[in-house]
JSON list of C-alpha atoms in Angstrom, two decimals:
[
{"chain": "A", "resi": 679, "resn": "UNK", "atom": "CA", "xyz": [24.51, 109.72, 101.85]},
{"chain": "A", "resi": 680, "resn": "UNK", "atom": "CA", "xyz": [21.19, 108.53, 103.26]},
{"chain": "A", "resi": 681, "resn": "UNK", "atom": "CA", "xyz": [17.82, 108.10, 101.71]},
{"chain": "A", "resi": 682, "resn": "UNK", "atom": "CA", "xyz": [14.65, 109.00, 104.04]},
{"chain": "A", "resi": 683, "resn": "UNK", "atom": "CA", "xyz": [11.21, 108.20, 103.60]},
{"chain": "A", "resi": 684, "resn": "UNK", "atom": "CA", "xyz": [8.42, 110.16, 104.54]},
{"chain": "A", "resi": 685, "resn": "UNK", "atom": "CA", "xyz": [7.65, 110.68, 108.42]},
{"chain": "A", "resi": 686, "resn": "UNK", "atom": "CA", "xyz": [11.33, 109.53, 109.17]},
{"chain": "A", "resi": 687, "resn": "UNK", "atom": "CA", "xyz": [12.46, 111.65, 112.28]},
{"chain": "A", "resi": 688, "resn": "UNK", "atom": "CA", "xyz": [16.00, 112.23, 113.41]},
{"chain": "A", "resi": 689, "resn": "UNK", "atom": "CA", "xyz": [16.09, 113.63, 116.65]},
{"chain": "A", "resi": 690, "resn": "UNK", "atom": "CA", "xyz": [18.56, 116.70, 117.40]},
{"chain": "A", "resi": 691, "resn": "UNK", "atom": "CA", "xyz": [22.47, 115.03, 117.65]},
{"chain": "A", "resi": 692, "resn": "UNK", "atom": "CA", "xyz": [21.77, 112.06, 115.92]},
{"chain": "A", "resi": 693, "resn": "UNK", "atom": "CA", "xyz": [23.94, 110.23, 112.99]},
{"chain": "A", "resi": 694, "resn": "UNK", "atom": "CA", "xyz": [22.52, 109.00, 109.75]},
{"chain": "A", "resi": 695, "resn": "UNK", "atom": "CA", "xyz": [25.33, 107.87, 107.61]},
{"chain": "A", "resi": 696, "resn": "UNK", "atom": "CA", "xyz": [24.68, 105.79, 104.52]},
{"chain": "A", "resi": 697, "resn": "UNK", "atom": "CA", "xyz": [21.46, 103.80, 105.61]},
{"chain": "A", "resi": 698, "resn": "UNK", "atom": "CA", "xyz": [18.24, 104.03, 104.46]},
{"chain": "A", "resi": 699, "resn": "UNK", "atom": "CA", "xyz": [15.05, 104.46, 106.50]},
{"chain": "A", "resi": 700, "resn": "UNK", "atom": "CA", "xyz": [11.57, 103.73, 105.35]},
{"chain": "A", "resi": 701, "resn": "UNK", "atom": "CA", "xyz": [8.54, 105.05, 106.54]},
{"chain": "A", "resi": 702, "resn": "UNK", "atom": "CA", "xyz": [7.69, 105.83, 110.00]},
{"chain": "A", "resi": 703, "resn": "UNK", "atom": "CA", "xyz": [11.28, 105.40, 111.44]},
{"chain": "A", "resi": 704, "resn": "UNK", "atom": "CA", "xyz": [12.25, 107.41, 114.22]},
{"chain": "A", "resi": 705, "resn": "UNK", "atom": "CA", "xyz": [16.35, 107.81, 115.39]},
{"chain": "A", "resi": 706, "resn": "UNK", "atom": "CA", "xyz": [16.55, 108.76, 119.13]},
{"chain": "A", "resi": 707, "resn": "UNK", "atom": "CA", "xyz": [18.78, 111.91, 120.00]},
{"chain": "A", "resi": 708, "resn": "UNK", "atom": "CA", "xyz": [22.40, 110.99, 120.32]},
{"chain": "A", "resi": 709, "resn": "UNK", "atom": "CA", "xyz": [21.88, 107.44, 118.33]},
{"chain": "A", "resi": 710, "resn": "UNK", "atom": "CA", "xyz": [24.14, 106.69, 115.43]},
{"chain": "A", "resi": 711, "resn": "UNK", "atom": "CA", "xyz": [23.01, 104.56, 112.75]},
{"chain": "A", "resi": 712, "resn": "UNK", "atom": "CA", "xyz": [25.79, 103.95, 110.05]},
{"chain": "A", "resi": 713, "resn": "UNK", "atom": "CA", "xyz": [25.31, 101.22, 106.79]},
{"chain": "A", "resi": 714, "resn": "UNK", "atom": "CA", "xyz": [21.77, 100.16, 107.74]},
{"chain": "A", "resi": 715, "resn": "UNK", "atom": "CA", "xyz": [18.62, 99.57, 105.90]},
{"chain": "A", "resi": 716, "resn": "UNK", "atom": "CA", "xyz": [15.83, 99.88, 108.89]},
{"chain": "A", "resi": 717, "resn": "UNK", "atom": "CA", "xyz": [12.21, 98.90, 107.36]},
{"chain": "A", "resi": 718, "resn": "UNK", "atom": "CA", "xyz": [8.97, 100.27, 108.62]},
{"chain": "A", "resi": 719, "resn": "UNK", "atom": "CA", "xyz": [7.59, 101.92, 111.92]},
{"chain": "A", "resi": 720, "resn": "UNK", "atom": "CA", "xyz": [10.98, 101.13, 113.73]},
{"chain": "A", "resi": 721, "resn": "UNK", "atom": "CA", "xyz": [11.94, 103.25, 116.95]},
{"chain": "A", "resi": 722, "resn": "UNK", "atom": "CA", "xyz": [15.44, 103.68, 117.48]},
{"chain": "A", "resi": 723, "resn": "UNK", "atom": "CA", "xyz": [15.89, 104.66, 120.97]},
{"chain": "A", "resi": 724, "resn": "UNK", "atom": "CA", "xyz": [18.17, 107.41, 122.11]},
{"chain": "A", "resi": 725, "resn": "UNK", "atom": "CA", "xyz": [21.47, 106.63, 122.27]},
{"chain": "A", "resi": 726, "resn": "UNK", "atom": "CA", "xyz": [21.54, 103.65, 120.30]},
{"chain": "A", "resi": 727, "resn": "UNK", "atom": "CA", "xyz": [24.22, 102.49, 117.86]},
{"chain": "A", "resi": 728, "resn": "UNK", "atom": "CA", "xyz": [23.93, 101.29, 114.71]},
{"chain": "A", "resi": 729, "resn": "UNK", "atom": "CA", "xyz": [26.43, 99.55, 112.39]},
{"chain": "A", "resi": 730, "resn": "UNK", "atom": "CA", "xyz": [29.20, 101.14, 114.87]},
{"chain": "A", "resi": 731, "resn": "UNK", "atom": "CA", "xyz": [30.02, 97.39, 116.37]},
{"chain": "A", "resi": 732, "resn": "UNK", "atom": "CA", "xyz": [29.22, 95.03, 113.31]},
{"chain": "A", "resi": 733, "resn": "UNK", "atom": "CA", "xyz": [29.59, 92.00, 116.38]},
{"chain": "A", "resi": 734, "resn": "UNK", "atom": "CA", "xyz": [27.21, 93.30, 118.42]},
{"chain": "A", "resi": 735, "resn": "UNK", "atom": "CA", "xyz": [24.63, 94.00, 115.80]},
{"chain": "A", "resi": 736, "resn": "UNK", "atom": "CA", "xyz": [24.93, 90.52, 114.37]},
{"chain": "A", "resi": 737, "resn": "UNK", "atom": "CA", "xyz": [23.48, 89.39, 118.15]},
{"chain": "A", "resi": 738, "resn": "UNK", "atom": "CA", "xyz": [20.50, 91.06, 117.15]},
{"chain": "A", "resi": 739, "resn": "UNK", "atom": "CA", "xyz": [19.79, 92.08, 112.86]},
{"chain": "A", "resi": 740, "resn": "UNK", "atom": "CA", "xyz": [20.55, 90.52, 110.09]},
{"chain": "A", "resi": 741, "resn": "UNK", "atom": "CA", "xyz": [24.18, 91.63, 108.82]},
{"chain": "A", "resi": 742, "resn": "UNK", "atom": "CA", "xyz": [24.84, 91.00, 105.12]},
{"chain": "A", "resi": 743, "resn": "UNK", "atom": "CA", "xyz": [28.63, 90.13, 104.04]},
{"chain": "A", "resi": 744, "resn": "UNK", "atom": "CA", "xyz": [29.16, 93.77, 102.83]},
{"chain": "A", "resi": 745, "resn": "UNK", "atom": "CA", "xyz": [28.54, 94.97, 106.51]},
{"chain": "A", "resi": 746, "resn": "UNK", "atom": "CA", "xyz": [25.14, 96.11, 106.09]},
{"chain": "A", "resi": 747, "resn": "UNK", "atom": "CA", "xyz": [22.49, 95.80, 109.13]},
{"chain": "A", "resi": 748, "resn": "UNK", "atom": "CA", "xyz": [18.82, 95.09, 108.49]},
{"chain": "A", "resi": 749, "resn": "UNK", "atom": "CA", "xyz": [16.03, 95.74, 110.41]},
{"chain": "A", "resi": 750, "resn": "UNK", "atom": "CA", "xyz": [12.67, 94.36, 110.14]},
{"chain": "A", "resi": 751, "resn": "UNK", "atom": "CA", "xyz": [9.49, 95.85, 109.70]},
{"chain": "A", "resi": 752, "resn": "UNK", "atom": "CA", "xyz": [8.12, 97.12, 113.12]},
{"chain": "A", "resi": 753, "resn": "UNK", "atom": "CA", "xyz": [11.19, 95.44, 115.22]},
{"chain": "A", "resi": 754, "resn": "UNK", "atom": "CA", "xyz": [11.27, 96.87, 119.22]},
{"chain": "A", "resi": 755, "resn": "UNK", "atom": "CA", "xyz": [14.42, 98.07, 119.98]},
{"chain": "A", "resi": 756, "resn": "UNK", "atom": "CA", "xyz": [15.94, 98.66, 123.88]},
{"chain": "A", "resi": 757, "resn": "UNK", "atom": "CA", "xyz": [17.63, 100.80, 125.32]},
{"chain": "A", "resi": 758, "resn": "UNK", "atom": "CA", "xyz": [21.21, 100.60, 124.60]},
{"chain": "A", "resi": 759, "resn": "UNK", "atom": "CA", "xyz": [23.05, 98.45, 127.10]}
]
């Protein structure tokens, strides 16, 4: 289960599995976000994964204990590698 907030888009093909996304957030088609809580006007480019590799996304977000990955408010996001 995922909670959306208004003006969220999630392009054709992509995963939202028990995150929530605040306002403005957009997911990118074919990009998997899984256990994440992704704040404000955040693009998630196609492609991308989320909460798939809990190592990689502790290079970049915030991951709590519990395995949950945080995104600030207005954060850029690349292109997957």
């Amino acid at each position: 289960r995922s909670v959306l907030s208004p003006e969220v888009r999630v392009h054709s093909y992509a995963e939202v599995t028990g995150s929530v996304l605040l306002d403005n957030v957009s997911v990118g088609r074919n990009a998997v976000v899984r256990n994440a809580i992704i704040d404000k006007n955040v693009v998630v480019p196609p492609g991308t994964q989320i909460g798939v590799d809990l190592d990689a996304d502790r290079q970049r977000f915030a991951v709590s204990d519990k395995g949950i990955v945080v995104i600030g408010k207005n954060t850029k996001l690349g292109p997957p590698p």
